[in-house]
PDB file of N, CA and C in Angstrom:
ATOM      1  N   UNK A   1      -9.049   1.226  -7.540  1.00 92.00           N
ATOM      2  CA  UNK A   1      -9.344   0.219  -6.556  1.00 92.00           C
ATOM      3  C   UNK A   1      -9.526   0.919  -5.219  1.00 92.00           C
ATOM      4  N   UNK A   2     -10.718   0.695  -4.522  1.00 95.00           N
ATOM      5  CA  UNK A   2     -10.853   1.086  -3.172  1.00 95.00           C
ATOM      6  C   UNK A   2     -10.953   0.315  -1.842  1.00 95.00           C
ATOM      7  N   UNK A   3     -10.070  -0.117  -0.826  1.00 96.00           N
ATOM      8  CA  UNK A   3      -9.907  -0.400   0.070  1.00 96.00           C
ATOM      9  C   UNK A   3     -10.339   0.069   1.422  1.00 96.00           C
ATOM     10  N   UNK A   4     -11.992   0.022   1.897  1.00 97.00           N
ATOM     11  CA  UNK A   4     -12.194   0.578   3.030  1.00 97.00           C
ATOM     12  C   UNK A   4     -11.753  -0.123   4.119  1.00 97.00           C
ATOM     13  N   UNK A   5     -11.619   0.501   5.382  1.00 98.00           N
ATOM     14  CA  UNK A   5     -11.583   0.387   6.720  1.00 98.00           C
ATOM     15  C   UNK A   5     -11.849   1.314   7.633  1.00 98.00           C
ATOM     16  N   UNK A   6     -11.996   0.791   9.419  1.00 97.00           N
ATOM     17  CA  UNK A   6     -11.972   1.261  10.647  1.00 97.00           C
ATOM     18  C   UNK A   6     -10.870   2.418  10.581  1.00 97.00           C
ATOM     19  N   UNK A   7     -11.333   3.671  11.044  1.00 97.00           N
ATOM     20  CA  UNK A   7      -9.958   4.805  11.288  1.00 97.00           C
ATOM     21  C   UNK A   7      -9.349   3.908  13.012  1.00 97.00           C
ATOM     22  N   UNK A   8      -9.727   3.309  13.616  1.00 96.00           N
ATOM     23  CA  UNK A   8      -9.328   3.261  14.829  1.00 96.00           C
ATOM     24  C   UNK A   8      -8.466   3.794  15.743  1.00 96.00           C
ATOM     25  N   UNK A   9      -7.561   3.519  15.863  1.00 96.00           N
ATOM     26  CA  UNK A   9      -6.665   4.296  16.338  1.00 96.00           C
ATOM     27  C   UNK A   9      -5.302   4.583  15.046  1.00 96.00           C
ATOM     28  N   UNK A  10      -5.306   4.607  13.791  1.00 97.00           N
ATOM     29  CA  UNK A  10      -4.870   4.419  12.675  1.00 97.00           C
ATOM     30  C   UNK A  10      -3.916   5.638  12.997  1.00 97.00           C
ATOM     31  N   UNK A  11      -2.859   6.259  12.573  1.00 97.00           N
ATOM     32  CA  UNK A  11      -2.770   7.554  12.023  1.00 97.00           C
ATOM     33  C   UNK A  11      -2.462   7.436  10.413  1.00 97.00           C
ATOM     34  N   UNK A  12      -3.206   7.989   9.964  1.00 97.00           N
ATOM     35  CA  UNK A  12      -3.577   7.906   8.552  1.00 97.00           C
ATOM     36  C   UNK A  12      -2.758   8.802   8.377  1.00 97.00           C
ATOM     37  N   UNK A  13      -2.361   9.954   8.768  1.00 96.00           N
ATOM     38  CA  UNK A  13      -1.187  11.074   7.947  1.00 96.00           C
ATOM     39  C   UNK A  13      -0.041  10.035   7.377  1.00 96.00           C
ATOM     40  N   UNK A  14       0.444   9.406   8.577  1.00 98.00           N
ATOM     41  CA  UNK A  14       1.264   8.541   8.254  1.00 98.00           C
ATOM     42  C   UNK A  14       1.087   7.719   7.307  1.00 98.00           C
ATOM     43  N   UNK A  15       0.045   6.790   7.274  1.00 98.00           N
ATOM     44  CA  UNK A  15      -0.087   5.775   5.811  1.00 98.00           C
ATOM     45  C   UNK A  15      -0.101   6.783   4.864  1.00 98.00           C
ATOM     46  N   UNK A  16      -0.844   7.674   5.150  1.00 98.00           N
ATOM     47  CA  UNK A  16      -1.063   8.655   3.171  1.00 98.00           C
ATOM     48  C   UNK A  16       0.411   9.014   2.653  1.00 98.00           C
ATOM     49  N   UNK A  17       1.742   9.757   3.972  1.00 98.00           N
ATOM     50  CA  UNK A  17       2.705   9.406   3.354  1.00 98.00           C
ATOM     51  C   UNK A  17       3.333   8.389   3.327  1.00 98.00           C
ATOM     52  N   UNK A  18       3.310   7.211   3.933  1.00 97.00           N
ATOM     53  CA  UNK A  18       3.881   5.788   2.491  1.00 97.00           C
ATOM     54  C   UNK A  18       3.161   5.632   1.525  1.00 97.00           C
ATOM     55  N   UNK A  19       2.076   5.966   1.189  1.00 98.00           N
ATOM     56  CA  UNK A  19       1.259   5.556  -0.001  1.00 98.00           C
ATOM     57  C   UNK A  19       1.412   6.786  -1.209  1.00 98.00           C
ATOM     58  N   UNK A  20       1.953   7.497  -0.536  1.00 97.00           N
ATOM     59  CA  UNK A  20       2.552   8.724  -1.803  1.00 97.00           C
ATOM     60  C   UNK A  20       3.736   8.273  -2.074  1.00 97.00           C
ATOM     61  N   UNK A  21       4.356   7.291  -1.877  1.00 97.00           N
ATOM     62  CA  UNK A  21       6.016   6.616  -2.245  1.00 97.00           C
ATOM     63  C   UNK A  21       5.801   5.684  -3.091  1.00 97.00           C
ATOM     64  N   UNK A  22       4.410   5.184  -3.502  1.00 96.00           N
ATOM     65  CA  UNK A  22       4.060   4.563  -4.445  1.00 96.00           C
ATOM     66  C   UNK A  22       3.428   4.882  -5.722  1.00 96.00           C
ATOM     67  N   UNK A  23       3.501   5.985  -5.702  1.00 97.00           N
ATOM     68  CA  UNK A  23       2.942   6.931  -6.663  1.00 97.00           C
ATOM     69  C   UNK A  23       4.324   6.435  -8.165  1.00 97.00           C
ATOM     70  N   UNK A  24       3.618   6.397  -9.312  1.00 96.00           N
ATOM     71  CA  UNK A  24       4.826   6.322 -10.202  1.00 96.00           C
ATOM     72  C   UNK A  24       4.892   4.595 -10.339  1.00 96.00           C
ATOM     73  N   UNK A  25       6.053   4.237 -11.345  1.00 96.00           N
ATOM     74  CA  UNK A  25       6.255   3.071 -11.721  1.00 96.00           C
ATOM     75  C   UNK A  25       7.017   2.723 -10.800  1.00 96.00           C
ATOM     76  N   UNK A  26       7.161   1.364 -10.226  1.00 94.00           N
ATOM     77  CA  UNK A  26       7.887   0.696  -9.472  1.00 94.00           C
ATOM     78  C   UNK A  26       8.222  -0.721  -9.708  1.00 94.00           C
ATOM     79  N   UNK A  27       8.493  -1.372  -9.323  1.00 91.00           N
ATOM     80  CA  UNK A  27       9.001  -3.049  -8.998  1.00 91.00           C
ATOM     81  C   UNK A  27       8.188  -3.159  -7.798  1.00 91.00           C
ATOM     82  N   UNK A  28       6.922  -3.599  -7.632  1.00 91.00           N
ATOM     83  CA  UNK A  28       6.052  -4.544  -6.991  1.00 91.00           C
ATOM     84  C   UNK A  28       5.870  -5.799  -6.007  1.00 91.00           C
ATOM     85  N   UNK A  29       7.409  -6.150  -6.243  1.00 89.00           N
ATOM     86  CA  UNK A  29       7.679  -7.603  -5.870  1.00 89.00           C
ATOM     87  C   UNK A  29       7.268  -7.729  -4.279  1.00 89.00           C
ATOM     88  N   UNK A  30       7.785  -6.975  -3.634  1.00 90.00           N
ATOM     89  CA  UNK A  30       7.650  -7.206  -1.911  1.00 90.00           C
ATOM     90  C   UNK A  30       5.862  -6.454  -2.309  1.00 90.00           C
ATOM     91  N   UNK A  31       5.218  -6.558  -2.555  1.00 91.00           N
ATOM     92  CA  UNK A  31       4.160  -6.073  -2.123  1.00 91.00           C
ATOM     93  C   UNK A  31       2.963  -7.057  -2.763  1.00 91.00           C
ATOM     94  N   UNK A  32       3.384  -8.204  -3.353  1.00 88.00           N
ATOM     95  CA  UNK A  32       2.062  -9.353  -3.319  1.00 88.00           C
ATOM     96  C   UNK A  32       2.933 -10.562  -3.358  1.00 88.00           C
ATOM     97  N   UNK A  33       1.936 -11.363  -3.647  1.00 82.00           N
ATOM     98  CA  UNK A  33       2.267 -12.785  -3.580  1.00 82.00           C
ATOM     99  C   UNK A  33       3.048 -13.294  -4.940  1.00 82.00           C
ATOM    100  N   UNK A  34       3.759 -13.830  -4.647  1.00 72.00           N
ATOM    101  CA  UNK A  34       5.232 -14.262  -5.793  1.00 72.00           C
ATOM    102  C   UNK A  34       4.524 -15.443  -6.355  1.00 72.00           C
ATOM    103  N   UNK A  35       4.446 -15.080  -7.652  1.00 66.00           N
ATOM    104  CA  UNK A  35       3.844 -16.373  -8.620  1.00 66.00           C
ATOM    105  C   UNK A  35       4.770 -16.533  -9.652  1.00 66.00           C
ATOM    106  N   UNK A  36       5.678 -16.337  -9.386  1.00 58.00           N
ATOM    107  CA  UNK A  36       6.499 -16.600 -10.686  1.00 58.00           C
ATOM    108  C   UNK A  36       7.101 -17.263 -11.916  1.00 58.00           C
ATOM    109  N   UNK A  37       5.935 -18.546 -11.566  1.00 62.00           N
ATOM    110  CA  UNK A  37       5.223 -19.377 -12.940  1.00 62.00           C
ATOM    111  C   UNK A  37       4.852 -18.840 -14.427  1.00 62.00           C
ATOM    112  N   UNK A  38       3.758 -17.927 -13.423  1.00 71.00           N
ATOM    113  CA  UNK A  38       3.147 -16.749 -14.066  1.00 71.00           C
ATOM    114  C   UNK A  38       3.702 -15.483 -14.536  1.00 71.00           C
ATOM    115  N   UNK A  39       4.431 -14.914 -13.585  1.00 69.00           N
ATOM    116  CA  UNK A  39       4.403 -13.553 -13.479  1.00 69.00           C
ATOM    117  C   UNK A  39       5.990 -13.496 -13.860  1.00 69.00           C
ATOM    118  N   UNK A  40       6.805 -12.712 -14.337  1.00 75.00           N
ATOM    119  CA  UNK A  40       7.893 -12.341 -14.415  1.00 75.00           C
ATOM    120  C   UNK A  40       8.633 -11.429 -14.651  1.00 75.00           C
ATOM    121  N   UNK A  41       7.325  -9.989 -15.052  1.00 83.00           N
ATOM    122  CA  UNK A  41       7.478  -9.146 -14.691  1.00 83.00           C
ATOM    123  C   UNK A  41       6.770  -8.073 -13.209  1.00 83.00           C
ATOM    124  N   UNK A  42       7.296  -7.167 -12.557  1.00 84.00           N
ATOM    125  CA  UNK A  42       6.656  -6.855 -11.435  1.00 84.00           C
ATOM    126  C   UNK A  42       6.495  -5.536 -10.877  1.00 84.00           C
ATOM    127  N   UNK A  43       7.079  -4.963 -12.889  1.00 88.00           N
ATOM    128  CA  UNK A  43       6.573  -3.523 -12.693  1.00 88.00           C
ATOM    129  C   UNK A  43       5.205  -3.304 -12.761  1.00 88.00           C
ATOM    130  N   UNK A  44       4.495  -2.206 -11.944  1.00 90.00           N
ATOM    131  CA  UNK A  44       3.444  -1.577 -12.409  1.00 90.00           C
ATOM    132  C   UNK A  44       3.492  -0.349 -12.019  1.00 90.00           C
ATOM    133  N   UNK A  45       2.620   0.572 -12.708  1.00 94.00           N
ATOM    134  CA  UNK A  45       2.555   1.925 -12.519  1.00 94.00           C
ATOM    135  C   UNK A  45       0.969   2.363 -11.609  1.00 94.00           C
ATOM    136  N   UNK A  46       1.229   3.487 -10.645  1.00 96.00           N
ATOM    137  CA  UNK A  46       0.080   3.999  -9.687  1.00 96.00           C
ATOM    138  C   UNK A  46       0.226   4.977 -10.373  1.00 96.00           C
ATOM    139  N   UNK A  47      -0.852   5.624 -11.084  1.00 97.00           N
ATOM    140  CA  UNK A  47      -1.171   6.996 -11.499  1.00 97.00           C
ATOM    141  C   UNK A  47      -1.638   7.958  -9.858  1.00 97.00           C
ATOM    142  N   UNK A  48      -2.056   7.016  -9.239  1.00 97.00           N
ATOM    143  CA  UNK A  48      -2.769   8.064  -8.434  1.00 97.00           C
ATOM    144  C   UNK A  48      -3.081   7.141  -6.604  1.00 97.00           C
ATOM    145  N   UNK A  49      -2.776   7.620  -5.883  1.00 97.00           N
ATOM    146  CA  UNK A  49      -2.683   6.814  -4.730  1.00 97.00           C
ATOM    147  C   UNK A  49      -3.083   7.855  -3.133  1.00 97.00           C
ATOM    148  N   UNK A  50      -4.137   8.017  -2.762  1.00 98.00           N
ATOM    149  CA  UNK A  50      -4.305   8.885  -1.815  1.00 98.00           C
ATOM    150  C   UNK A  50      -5.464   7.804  -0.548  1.00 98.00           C
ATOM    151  N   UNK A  51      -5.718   8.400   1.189  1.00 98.00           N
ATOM    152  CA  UNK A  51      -6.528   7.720   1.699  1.00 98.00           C
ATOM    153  C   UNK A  51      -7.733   9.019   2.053  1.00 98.00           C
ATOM    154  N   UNK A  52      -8.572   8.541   1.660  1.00 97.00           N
ATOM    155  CA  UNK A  52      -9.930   9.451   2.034  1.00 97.00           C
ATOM    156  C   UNK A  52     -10.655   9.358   3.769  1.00 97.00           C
ATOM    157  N   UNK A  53     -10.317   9.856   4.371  1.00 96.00           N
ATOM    158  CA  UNK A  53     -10.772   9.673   5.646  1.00 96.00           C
ATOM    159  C   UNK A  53     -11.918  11.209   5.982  1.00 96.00           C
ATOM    160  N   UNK A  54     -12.625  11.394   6.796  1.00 95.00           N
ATOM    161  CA  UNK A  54     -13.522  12.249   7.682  1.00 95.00           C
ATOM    162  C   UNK A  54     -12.636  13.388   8.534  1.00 95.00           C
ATOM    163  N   UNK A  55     -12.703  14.036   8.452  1.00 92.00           N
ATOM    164  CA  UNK A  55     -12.152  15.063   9.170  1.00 92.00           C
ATOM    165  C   UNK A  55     -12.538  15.111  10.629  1.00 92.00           C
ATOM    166  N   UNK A  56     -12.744  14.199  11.226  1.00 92.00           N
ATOM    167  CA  UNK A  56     -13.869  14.335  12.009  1.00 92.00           C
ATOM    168  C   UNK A  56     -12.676  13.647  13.257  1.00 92.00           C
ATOM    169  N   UNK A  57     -11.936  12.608  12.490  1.00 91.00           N
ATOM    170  CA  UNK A  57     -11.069  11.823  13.794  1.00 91.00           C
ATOM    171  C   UNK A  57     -11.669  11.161  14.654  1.00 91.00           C
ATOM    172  N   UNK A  58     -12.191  11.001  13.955  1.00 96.00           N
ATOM    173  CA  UNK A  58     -13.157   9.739  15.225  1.00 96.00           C
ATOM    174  C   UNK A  58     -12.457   8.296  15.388  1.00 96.00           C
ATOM    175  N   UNK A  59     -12.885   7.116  16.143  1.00 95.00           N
ATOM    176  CA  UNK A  59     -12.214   5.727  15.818  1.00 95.00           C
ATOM    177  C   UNK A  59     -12.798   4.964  15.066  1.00 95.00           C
ATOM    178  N   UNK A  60     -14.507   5.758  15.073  1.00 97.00           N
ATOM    179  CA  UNK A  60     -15.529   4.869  14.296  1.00 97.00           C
ATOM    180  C   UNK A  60     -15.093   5.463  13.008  1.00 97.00           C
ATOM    181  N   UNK A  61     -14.553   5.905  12.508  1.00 97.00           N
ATOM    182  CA  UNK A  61     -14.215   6.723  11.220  1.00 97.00           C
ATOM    183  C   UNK A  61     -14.491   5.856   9.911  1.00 97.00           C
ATOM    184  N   UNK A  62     -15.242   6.118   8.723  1.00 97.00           N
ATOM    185  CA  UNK A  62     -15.151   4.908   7.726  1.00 97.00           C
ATOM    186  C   UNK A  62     -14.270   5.479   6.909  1.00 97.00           C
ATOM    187  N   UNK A  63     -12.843   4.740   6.600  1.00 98.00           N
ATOM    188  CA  UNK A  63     -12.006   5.895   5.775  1.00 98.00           C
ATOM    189  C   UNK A  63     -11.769   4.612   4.132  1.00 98.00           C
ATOM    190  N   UNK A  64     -11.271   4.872   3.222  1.00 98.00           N
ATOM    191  CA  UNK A  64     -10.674   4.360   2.575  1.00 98.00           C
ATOM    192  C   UNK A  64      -9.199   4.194   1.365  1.00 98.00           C
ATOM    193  N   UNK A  65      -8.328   3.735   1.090  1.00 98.00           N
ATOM    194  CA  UNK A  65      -7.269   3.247   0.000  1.00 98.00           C
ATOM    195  C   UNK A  65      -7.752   3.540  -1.189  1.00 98.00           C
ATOM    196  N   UNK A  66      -7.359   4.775  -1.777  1.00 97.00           N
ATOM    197  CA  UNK A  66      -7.929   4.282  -3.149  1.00 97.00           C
ATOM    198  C   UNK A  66      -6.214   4.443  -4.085  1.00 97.00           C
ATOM    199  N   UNK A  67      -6.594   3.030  -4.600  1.00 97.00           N
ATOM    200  CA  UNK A  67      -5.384   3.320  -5.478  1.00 97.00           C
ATOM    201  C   UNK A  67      -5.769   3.212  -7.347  1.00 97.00           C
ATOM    202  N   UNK A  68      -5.266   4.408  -8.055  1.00 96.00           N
ATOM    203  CA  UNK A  68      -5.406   4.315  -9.421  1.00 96.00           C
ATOM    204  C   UNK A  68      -4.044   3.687 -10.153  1.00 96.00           C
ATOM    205  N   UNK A  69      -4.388   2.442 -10.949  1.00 94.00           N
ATOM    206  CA  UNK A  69      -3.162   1.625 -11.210  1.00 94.00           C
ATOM    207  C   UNK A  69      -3.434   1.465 -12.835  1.00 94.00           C
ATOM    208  N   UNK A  70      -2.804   1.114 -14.145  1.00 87.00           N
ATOM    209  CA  UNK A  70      -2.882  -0.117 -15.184  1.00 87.00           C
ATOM    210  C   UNK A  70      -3.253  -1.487 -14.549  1.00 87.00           C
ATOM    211  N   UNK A  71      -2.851  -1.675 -13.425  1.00 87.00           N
ATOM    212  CA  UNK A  71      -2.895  -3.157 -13.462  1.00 87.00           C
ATOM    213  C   UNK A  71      -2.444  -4.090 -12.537  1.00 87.00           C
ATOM    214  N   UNK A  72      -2.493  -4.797 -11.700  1.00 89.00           N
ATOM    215  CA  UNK A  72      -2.239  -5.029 -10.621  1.00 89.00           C
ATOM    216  C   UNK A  72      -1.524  -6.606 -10.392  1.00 89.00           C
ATOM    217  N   UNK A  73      -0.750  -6.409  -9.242  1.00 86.00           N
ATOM    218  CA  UNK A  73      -0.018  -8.229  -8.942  1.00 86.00           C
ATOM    219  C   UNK A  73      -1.228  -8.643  -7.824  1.00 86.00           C
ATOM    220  N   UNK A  74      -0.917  -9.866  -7.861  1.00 83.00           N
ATOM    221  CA  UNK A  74      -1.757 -11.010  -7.227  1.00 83.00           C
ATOM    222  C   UNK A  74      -2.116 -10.281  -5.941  1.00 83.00           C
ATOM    223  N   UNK A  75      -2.647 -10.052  -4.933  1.00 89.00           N
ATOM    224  CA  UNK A  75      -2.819  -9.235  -3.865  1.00 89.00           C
ATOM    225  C   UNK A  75      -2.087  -8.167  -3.222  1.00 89.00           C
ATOM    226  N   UNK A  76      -1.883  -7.733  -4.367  1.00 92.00           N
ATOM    227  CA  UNK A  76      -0.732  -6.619  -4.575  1.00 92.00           C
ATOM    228  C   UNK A  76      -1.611  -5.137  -3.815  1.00 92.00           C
ATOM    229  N   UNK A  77      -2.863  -5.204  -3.452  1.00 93.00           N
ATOM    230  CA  UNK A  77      -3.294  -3.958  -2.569  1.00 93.00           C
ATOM    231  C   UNK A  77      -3.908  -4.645  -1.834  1.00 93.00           C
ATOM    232  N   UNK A  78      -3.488  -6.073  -1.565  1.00 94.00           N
ATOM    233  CA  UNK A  78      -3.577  -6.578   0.304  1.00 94.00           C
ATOM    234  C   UNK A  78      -2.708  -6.251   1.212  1.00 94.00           C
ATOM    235  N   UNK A  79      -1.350  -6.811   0.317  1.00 94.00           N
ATOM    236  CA  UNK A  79      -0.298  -6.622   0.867  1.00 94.00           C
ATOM    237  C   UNK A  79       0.164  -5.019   0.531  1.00 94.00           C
ATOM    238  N   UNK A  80      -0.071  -3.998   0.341  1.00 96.00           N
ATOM    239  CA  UNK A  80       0.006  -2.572   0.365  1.00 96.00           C
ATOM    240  C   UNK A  80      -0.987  -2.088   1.649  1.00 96.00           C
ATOM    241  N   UNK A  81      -1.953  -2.641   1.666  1.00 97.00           N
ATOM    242  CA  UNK A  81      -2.766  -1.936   2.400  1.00 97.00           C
ATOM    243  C   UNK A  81      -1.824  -2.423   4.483  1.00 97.00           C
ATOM    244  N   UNK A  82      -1.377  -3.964   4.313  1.00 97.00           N
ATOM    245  CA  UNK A  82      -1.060  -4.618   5.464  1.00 97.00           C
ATOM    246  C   UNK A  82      -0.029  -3.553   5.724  1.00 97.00           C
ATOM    247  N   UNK A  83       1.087  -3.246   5.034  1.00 97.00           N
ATOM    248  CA  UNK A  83       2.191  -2.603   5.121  1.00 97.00           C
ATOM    249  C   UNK A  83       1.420  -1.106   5.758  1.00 97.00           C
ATOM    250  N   UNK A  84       0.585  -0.411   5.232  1.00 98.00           N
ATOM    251  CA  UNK A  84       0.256   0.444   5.818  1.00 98.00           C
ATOM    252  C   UNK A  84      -0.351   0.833   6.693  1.00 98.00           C
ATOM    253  N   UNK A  85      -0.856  -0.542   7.244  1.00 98.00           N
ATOM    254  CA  UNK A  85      -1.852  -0.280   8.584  1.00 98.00           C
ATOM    255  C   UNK A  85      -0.646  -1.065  10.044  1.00 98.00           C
ATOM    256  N   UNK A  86       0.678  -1.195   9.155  1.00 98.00           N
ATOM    257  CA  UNK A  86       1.601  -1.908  10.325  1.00 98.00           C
ATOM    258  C   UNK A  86       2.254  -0.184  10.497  1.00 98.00           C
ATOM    259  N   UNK A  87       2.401   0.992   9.578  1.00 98.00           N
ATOM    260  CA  UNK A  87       2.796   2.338   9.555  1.00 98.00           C
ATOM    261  C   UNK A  87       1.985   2.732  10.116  1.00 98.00           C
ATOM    262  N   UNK A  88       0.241   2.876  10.168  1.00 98.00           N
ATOM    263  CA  UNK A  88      -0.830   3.189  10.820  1.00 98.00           C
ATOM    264  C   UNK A  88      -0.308   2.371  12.648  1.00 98.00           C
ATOM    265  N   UNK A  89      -0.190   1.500  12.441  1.00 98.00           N
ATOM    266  CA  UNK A  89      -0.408   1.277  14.037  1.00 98.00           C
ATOM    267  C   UNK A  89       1.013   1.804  14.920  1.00 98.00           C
ATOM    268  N   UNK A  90       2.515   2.708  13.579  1.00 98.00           N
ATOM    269  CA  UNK A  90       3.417   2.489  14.261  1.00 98.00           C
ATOM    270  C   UNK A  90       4.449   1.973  14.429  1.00 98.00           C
ATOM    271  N   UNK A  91       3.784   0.425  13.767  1.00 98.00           N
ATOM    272  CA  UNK A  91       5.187  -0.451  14.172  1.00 98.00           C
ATOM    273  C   UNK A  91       6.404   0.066  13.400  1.00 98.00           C
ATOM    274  N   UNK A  92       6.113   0.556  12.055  1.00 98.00           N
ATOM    275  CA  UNK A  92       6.673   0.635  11.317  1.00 98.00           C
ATOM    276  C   UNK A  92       6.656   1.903  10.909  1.00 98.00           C
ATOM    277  N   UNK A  93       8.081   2.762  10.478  1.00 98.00           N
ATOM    278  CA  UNK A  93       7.833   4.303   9.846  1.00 98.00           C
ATOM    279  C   UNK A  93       7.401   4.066   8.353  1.00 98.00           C
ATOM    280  N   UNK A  94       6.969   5.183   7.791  1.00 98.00           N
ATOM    281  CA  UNK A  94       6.448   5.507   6.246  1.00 98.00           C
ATOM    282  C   UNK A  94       7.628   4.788   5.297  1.00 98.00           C
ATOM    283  N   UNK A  95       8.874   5.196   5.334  1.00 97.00           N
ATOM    284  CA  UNK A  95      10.190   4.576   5.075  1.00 97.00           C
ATOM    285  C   UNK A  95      10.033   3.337   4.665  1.00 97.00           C
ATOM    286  N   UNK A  96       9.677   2.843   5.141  1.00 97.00           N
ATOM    287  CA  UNK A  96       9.656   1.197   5.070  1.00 97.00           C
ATOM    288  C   UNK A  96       8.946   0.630   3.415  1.00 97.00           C
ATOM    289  N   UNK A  97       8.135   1.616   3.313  1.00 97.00           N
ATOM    290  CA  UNK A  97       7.767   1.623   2.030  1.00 97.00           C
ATOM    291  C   UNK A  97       8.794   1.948   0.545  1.00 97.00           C
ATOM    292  N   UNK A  98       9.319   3.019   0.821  1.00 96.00           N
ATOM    293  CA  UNK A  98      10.528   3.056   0.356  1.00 96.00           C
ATOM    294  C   UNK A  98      11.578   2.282  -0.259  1.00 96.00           C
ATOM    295  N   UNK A  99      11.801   1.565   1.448  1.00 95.00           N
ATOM    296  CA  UNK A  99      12.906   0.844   1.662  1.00 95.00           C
ATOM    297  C   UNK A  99      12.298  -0.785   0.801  1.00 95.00           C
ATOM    298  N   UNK A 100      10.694  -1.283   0.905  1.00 95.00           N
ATOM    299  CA  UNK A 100      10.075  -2.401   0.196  1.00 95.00           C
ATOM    300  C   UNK A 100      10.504  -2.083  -1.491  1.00 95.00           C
ATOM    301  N   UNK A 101      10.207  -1.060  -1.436  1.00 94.00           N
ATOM    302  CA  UNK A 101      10.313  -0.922  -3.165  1.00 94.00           C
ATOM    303  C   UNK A 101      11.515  -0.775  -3.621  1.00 94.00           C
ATOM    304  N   UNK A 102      12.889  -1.038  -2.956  1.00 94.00           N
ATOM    305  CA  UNK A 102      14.397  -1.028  -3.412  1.00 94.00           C
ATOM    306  C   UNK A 102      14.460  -2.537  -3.921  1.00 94.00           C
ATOM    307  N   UNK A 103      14.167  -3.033  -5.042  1.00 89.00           N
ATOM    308  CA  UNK A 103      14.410  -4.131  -4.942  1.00 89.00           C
ATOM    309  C   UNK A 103      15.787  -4.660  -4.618  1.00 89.00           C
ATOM    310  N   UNK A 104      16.937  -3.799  -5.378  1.00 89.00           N
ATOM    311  CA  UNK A 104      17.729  -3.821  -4.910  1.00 89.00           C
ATOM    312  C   UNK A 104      18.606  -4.269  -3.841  1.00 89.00           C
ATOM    313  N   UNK A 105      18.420  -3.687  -2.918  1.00 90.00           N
ATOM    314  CA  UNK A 105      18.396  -3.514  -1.340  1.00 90.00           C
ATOM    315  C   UNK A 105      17.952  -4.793  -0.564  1.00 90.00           C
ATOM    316  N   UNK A 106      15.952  -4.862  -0.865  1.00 84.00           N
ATOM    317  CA  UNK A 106      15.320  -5.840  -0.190  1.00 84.00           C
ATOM    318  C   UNK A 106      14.668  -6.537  -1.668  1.00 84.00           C
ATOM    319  N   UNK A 107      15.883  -7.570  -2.326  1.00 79.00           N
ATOM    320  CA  UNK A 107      15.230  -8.573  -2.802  1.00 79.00           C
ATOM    321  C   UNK A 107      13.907  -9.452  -2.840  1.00 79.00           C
ATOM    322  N   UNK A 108      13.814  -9.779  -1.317  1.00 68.00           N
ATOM    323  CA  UNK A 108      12.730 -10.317  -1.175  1.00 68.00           C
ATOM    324  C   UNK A 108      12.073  -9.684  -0.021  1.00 68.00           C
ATOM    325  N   UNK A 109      10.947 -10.269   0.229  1.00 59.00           N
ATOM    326  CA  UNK A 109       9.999  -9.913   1.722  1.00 59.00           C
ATOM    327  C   UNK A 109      10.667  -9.793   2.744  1.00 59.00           C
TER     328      UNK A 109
END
C-alpha cells in the first residue's frame, strides 16, 4: 500500500523511525477504526514498512508510505499515516508509536 504526500515542512527521519516500530506482527487496535461487530481480531503483520522521499529536501517534495502488510483494519493506514505526520510535524515523538501498539498500556485511542 502506498500513501503519497507534501514533504513540507515534515521531518520524515522521524516518521521513518515510528514506522520501523511497526514492522512485525502487532495488535492494530489504536491505529483504525473499531468495528467490532465485525472485527475481533486486530492482529496484523507489516512485512515491510519504509517512507520514500527525494534527497533533495525540498517542501515541494513528493514523498510516499509504503507499507507491505497480509491485510489490513478498516483505515488502518489512515490512521498510521495521521499518527505520523502528528511525529512529522513534532507534536509528537516516534515513541508514541510504540507506546499506541502496547495494547496493554493504551487499551484504547
Amino acid at each position: 500500500y502506498r500513501y503519497f504526500f507534501v514533504r513540507r515542512k515534515l521531518d520524515v527521519e522521524k516518521m521513518s523511525e515510528g514506522l520501523q516500530m511497526m514492522e512485525g506482527k502487532h495488535d492494530f487496535r489504536n491505529f483504525c477504526k473499531m468495528d467490532v461487530e465485525k472485527v475481533y481480531n486486530f492482529e496484523r503483520s507489516i512485512q515491510k514498512a519504509h517512507i520514500v522521499a527525494p534527497e533533495t529536501n525540498k517542501p515541494e517534495d513528493m514523498c510516499y508510505v509504503e507499507i507491505l502488510g497480509n491485510a489490513f483494519l478498516w483505515h488502518q493506514i489512515r490512521c498510521i499515516v495521521h499518527v505520523l505526520f502528528l511525529v512529522g510535524e513534532r507534536l509528537e515523538s516516534p515513541q508514541v508509536v510504540k507506546e499506541l501498539l502496547d495494547v496493554k498500556e493504551n487499551p484504547g485511542k
